[in-house]
Coordinates of N, CA and C in Angstrom, one line a residue:
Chain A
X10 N 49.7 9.4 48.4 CA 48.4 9.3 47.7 C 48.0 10.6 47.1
X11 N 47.3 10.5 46.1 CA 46.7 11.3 45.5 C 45.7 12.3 45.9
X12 N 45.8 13.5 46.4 CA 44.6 14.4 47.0 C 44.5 15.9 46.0
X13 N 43.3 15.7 45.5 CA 42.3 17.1 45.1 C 41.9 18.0 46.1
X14 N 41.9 19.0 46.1 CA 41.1 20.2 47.2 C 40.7 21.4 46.7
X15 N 39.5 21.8 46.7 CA 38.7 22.5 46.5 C 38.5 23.6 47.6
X16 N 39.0 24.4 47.8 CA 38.8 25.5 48.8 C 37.5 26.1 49.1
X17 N 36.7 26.3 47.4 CA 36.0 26.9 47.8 C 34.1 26.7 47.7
X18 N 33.8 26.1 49.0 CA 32.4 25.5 49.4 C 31.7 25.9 48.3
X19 N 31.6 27.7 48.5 CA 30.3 27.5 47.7 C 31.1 29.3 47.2
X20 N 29.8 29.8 45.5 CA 30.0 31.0 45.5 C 28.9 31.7 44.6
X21 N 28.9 32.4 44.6 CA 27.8 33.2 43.6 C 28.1 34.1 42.9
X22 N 27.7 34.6 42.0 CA 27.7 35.8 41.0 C 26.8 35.9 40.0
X23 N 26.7 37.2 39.8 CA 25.8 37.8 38.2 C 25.6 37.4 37.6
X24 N 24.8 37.1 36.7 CA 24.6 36.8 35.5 C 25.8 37.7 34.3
X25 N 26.1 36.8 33.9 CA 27.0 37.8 33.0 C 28.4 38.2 33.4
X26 N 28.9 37.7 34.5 CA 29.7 38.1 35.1 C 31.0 36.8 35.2
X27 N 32.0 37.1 35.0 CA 32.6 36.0 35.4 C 33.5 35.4 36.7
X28 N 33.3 34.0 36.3 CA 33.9 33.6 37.9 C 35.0 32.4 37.7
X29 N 36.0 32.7 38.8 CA 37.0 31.2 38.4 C 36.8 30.6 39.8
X30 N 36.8 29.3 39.3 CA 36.9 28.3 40.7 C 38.2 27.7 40.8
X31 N 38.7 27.2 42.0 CA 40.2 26.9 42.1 C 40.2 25.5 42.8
X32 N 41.1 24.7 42.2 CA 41.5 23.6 42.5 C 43.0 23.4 42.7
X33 N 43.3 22.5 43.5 CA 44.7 22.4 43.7 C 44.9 21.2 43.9
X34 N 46.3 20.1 43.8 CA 46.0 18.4 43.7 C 47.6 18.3 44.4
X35 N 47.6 17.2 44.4 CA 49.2 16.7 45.2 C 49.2 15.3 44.3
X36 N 50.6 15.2 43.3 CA 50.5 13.6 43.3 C 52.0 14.1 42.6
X37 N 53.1 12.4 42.9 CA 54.2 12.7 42.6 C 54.2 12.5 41.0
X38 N 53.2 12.1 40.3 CA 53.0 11.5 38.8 C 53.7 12.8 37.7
X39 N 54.0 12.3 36.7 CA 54.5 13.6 36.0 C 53.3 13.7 34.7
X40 N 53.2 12.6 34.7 CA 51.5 12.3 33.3 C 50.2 12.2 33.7
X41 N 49.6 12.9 33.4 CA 48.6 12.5 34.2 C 47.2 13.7 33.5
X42 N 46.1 13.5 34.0 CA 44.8 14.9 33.5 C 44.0 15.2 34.4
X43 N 43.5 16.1 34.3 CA 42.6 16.7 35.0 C 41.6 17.4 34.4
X44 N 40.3 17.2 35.0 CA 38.7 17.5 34.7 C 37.9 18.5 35.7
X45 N 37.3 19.1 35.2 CA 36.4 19.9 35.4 C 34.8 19.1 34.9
X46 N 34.0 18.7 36.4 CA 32.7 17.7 35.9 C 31.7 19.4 36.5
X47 N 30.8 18.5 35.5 CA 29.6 20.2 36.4 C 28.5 18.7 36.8
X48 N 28.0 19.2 38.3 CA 26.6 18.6 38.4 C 25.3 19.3 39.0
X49 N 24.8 19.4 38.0 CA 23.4 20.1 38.1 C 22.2 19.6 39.1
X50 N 21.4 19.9 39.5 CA 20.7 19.9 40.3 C 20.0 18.8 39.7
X51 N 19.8 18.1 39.0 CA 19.4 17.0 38.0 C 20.0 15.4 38.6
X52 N 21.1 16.2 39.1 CA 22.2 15.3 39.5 C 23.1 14.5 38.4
X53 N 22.9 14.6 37.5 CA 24.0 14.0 36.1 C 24.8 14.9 35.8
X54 N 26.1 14.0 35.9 CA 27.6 14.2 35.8 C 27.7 14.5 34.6
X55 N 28.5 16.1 34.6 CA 28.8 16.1 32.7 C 30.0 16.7 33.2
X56 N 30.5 16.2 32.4 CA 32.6 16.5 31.5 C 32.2 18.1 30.8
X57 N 32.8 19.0 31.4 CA 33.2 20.5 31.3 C 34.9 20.6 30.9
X58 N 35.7 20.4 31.1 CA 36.9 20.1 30.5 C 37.7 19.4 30.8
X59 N 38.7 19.4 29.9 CA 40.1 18.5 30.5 C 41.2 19.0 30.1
X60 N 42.4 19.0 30.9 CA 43.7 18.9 30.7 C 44.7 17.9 30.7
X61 N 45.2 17.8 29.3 CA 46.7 16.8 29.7 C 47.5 17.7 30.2
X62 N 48.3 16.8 31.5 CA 49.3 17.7 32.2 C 50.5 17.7 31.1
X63 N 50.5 17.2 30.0 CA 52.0 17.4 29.2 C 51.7 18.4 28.3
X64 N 50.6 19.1 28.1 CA 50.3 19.8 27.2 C 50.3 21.5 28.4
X65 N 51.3 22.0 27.4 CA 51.1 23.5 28.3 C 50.4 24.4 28.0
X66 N 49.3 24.2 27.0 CA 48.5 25.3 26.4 C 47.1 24.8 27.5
X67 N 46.5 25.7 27.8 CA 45.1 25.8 28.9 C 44.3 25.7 27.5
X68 N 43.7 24.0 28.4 CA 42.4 24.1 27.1 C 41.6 24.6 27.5
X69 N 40.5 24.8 26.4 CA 39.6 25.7 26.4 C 38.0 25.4 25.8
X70 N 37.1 25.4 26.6 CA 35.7 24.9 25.4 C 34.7 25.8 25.7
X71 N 34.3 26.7 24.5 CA 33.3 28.1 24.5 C 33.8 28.7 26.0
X72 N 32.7 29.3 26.9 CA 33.4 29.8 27.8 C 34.1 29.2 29.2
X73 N 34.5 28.2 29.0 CA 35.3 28.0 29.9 C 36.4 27.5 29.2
X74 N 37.3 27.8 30.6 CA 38.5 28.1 30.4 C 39.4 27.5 31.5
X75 N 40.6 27.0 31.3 CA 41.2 26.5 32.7 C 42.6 27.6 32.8
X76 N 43.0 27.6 33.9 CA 44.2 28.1 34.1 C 45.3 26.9 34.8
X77 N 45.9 26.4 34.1 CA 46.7 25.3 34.7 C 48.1 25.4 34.9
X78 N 48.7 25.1 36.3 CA 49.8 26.1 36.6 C 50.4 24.2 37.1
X79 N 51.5 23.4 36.2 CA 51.6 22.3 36.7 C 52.8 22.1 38.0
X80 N 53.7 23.3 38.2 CA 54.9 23.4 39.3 C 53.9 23.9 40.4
X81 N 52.5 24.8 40.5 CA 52.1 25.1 41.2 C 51.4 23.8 42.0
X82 N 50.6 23.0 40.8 CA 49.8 22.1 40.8 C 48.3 22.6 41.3
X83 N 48.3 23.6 40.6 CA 47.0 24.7 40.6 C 46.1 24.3 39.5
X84 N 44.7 24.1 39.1 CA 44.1 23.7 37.6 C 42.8 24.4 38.1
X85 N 42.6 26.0 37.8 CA 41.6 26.5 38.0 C 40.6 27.0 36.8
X86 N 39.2 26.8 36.9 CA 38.4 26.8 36.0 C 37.4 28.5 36.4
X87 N 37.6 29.0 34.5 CA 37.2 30.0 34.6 C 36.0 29.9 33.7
X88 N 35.0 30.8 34.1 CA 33.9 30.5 33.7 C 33.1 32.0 33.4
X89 N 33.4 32.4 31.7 CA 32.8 33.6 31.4 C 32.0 33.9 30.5
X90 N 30.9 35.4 31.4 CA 29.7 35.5 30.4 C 28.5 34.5 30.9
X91 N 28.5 33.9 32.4 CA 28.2 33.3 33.3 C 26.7 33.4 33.0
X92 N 25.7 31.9 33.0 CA 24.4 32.2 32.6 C 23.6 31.7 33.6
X93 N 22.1 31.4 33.6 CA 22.1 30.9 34.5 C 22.0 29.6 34.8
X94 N 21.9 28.5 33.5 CA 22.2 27.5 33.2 C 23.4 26.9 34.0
X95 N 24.6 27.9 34.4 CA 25.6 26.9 34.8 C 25.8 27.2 36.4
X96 N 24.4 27.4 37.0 CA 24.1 27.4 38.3 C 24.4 25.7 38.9
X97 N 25.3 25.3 39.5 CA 25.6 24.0 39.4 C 26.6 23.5 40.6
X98 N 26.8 22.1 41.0 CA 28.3 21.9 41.6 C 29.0 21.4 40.2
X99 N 30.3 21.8 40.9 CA 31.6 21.8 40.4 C 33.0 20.5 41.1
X100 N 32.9 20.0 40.2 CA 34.0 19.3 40.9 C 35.6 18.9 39.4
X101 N 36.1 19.1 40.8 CA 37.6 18.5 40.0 C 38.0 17.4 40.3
X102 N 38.5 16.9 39.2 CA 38.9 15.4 39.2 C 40.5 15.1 38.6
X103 N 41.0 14.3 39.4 CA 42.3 13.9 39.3 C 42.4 12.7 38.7
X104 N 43.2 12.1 37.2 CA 43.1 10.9 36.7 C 44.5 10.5 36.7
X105 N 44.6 9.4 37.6 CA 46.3 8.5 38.0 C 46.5 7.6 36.8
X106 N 47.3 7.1 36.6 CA 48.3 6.4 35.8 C 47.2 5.0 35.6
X107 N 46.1 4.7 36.8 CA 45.4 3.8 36.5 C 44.0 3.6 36.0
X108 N 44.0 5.0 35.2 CA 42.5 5.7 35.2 C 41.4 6.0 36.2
X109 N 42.0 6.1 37.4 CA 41.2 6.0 38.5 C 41.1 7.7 38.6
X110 N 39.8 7.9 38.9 CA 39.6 9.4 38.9 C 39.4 9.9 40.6
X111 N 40.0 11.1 41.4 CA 39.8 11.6 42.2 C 39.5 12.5 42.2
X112 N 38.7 12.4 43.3 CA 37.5 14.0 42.9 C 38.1 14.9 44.3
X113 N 37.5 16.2 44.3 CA 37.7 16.9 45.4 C 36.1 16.6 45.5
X114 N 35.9 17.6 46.6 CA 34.7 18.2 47.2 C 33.6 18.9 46.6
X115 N 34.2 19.2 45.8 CA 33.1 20.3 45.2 C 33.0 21.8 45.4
X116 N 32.5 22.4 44.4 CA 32.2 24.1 44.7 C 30.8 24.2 44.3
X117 N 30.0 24.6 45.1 CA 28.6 25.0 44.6 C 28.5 26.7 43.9
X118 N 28.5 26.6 42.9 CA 28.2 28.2 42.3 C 26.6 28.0 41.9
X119 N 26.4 29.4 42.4 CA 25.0 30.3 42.2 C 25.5 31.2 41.3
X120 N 24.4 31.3 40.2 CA 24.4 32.5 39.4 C 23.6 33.0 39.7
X121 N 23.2 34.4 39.9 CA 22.3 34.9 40.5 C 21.6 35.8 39.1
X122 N 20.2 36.0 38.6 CA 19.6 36.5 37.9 C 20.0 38.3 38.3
Chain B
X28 N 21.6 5.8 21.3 CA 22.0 5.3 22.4 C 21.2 5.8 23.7
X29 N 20.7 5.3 24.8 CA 20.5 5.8 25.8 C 21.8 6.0 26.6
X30 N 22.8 5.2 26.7 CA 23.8 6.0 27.7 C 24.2 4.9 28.6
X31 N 24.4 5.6 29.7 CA 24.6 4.7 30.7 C 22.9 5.0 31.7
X32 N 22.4 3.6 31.5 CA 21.4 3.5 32.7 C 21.5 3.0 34.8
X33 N 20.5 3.1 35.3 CA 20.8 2.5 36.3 C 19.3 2.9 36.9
X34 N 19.3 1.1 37.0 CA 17.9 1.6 38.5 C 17.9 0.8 39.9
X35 N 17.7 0.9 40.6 CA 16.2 1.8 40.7 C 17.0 3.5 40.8
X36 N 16.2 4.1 40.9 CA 16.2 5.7 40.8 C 16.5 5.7 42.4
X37 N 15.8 5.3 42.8 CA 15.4 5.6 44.6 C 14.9 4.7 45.4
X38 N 15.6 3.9 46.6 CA 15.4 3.1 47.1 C 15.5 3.1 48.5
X39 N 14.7 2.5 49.9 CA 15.0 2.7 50.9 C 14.9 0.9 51.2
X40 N 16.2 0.6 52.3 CA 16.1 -0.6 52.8 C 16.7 0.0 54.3
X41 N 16.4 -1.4 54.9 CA 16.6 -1.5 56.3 C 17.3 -2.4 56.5
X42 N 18.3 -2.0 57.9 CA 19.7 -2.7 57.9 C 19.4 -4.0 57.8
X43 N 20.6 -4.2 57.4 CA 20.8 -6.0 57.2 C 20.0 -6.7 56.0
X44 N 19.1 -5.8 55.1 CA 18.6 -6.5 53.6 C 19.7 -6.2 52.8
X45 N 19.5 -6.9 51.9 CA 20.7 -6.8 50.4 C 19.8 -6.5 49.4
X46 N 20.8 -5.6 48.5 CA 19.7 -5.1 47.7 C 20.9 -5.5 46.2
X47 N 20.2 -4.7 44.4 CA 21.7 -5.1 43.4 C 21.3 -3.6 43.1
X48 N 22.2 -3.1 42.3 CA 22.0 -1.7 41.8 C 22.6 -2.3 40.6
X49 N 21.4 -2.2 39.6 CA 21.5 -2.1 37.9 C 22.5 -0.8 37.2
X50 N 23.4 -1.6 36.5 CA 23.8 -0.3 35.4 C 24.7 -1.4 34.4
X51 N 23.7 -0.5 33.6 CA 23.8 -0.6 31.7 C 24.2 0.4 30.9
X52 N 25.3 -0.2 30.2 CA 25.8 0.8 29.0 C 25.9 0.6 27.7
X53 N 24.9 1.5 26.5 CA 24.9 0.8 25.3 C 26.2 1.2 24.3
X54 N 27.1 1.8 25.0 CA 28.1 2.6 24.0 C 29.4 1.4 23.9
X55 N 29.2 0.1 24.3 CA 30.8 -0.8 23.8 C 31.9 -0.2 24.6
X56 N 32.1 0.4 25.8 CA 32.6 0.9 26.5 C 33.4 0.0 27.4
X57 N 34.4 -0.3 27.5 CA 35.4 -1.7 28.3 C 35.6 -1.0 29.9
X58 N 35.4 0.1 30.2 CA 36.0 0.3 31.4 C 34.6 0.8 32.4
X59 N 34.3 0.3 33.2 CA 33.0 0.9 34.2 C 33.2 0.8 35.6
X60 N 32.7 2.0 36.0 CA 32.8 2.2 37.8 C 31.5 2.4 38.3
X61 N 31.9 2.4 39.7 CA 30.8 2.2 40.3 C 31.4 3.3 41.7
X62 N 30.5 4.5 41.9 CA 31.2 5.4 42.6 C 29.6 5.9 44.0
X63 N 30.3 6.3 44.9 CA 29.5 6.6 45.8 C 29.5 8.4 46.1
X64 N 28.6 9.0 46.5 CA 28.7 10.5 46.8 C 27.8 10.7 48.1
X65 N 28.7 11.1 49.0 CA 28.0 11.4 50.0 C 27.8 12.7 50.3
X66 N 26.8 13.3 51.0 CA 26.3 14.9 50.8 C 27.6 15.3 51.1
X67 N 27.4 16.6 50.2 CA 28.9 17.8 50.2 C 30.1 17.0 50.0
X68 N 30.0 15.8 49.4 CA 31.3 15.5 49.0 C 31.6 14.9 47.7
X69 N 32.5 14.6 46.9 CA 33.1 14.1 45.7 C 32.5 12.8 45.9
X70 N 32.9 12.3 44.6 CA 32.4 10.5 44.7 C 33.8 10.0 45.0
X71 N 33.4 9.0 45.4 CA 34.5 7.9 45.7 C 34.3 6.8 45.1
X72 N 35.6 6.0 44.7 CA 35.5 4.9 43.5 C 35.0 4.1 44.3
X73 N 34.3 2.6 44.3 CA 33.7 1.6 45.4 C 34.4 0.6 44.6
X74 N 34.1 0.1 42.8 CA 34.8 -0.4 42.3 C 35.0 -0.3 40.7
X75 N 35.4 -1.0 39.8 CA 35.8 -0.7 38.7 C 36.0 -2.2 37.9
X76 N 35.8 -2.0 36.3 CA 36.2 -3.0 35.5 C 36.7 -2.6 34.7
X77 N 37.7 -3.0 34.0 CA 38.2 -2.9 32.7 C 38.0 -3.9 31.4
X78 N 37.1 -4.4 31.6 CA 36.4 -5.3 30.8 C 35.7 -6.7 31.5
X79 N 34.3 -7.3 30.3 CA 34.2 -8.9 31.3 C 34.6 -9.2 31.7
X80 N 34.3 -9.8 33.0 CA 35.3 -11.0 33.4 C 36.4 -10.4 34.7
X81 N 36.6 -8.8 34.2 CA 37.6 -8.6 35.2 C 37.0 -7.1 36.3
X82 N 37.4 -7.3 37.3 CA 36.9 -6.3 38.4 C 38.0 -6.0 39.7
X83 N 37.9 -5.1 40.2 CA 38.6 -4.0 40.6 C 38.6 -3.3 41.9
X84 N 39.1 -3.8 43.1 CA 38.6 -2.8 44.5 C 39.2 -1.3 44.1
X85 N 38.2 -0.1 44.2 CA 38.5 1.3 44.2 C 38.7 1.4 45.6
X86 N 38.8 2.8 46.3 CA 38.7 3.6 47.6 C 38.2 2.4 48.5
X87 N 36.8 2.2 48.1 CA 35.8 2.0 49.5 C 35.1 0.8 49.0
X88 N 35.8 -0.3 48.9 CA 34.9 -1.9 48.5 C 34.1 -2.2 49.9
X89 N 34.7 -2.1 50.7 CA 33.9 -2.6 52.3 C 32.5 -2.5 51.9
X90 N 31.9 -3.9 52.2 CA 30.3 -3.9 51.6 C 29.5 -4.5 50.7
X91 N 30.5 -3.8 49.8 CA 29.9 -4.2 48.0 C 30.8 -5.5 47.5
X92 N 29.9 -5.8 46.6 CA 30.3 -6.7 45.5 C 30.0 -6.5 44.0
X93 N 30.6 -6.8 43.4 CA 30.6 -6.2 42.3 C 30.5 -7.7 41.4
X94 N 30.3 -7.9 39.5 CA 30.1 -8.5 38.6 C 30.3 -8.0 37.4
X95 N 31.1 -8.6 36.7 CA 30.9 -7.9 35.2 C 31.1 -9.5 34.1
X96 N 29.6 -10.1 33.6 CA 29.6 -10.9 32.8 C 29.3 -10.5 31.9
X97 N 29.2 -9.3 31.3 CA 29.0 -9.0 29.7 C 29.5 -7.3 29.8
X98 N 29.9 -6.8 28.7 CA 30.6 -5.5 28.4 C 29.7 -4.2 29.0
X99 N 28.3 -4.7 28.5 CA 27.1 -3.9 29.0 C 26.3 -3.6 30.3
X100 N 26.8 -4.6 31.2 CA 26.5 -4.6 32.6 C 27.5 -4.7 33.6
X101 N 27.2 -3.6 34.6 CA 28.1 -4.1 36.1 C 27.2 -3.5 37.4
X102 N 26.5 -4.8 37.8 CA 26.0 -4.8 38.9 C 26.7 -4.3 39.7
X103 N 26.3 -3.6 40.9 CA 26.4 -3.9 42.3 C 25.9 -4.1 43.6
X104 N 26.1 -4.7 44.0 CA 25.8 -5.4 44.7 C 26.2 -5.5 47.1
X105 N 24.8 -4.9 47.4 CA 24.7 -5.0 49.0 C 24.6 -5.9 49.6
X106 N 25.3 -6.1 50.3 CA 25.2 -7.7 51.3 C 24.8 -7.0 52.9
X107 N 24.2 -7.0 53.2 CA 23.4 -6.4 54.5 C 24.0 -5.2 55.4
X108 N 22.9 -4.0 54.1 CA 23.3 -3.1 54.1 C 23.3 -2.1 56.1
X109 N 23.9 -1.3 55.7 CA 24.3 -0.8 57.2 C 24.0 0.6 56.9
X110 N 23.5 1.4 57.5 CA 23.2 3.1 58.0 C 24.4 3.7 56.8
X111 N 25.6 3.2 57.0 CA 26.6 4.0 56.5 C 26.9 4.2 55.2
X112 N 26.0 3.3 54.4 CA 26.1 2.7 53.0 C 24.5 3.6 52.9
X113 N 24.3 4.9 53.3 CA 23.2 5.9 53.2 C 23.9 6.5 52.3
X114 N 23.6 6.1 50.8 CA 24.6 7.7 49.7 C 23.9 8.0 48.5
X115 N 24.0 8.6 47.5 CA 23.7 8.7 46.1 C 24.9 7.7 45.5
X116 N 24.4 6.4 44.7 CA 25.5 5.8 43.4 C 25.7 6.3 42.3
X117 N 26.5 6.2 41.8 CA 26.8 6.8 40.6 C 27.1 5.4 39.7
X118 N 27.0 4.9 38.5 CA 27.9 4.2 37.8 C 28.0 5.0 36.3
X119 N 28.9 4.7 36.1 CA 29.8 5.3 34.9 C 31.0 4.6 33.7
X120 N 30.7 4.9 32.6 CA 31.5 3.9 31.6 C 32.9 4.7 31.3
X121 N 33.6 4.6 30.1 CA 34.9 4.9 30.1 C 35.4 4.2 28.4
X122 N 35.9 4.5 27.5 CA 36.2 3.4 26.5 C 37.8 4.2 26.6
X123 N 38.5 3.2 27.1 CA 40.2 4.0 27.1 C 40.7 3.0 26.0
X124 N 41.4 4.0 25.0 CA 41.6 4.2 23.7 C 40.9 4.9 22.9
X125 N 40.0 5.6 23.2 CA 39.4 7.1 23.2 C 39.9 8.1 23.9
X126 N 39.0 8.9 24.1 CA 39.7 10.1 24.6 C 39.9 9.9 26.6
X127 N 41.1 9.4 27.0 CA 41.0 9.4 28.1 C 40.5 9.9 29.0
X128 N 40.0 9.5 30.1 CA 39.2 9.9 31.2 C 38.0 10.5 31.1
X129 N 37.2 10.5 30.2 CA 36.1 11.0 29.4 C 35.0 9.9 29.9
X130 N 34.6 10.2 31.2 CA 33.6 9.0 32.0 C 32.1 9.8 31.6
X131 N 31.4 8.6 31.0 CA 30.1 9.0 30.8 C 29.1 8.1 32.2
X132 N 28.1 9.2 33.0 CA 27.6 8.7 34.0 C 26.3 8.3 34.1
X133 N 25.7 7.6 34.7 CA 24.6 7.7 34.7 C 23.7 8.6 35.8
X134 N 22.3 8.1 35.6 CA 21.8 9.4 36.6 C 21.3 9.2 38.2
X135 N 22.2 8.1 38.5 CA 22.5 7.9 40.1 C 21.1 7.3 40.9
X136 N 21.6 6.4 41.8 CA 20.6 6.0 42.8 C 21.0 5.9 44.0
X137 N 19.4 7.2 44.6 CA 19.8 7.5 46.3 C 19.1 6.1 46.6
X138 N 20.7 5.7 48.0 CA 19.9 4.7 48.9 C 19.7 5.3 49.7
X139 N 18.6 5.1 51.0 CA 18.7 5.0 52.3 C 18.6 4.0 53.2
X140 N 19.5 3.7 54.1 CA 19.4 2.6 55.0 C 18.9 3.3 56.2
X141 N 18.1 2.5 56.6 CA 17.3 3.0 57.8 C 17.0 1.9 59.2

């Protein structure tokens, strides 16, 4: 089965400062994507990025950024120039062959003023 | 468009009532789930449609039931709910033949069972 893991509970930083959060997944699939959702204290799920795993270029939207390593099965989200807007959880999401999405746990980042 | 809706916002029942949890989507979207989040953790699928008519056990069906008679709606549905079915819902749409995996959510309803 399919497992997402999120190492890191929670983290904080500067304003201005940048931070990467790290994800790591297990699945024997060779096709497949991966997401970065942010959920704000609001509680609504928003889409921060995505990767096709067949595509080897790290996509990229304004400042975030993924680092996607697919032999490692590492898909870490970098996040720079850090505001306070993207004080939030973080979660990564795993999508199988059946569109079924798995999530990790979550990372709580604090931006700190 | 408003999106994907869902209410009630916030609900408390006590064991053994059944309750439905509303969610509406105006975007023509064929694919909708219905996901649960329990504190400090990820959601988990409960279930899924890929269009009317058709539906889907995810992770964690124990409990629920689910409906999908038109594109726009997918109830779900408590049958005498228990302490452990205490979570935030999520339901969420999908139009696959767009941009895959690109789930738009709505803005969730805490239950509590008490």
């Amino acid at each position: 089965a399919q497992t997402v893991t999120q190492s890191q509970p929670e983290m904080s930083v500067q304003e201005a400062e940048t931070v990467t959060l790290s994800c790591t997944y297990d699945t024997s699939e060779n096709n497949y994507y991966l997401f970065w959702y942010k959920q704000p204290p609001s509680r609504q799920m928003i889409l921060v990025i995505r990767q096709e795993a067949y595509k080897q270029q790290n996509a990229t939207e304004n400042r975030f950024s993924v680092n996607f390593q697919k032999a490692a099965k590492s898909f870490s989200l970098k996040i720079s120039d850090s505001q306070l807007g993207d004080t939030a959880m973080y979660f990564c999401a795993f999508m199988d062959s059946n569109y079924q999405l798995i999530w990790g746990a979550g990372t709580k980042l604090i931006i700190k003023p | 468009n408003a999106g994907v809706t869902q209410t009630p916002k916030f609900r408390i029942l006590k064991i053994g009532q059944s309750m439905t949890l509303q969610c509406t989507q105006d975007m023509n979207h064929n694919y909708m789930y219905w996901y649960r989040q329990d504190p400090g953790m990820g959601l988990k699928l409960i279930y899924y449609s890929v269009g009317a008519g058709i539906t889907d056990k995810g992770e964690v069906p124990n409990g629920y039931n689910v409906s999908r008679s038109t594109t726009e709606d997918f109830p779900l549905r408590l049958e005498l709910a228990a302490p452990s079915q205490t979570s935030v819902y999520f339901c969420a749409s999908s139009y696959q033949g767009g941009r895959v995996g690109e789930q738009y959510f709505g803005p969730g309803t805490r239950l509590t069972v008490t």
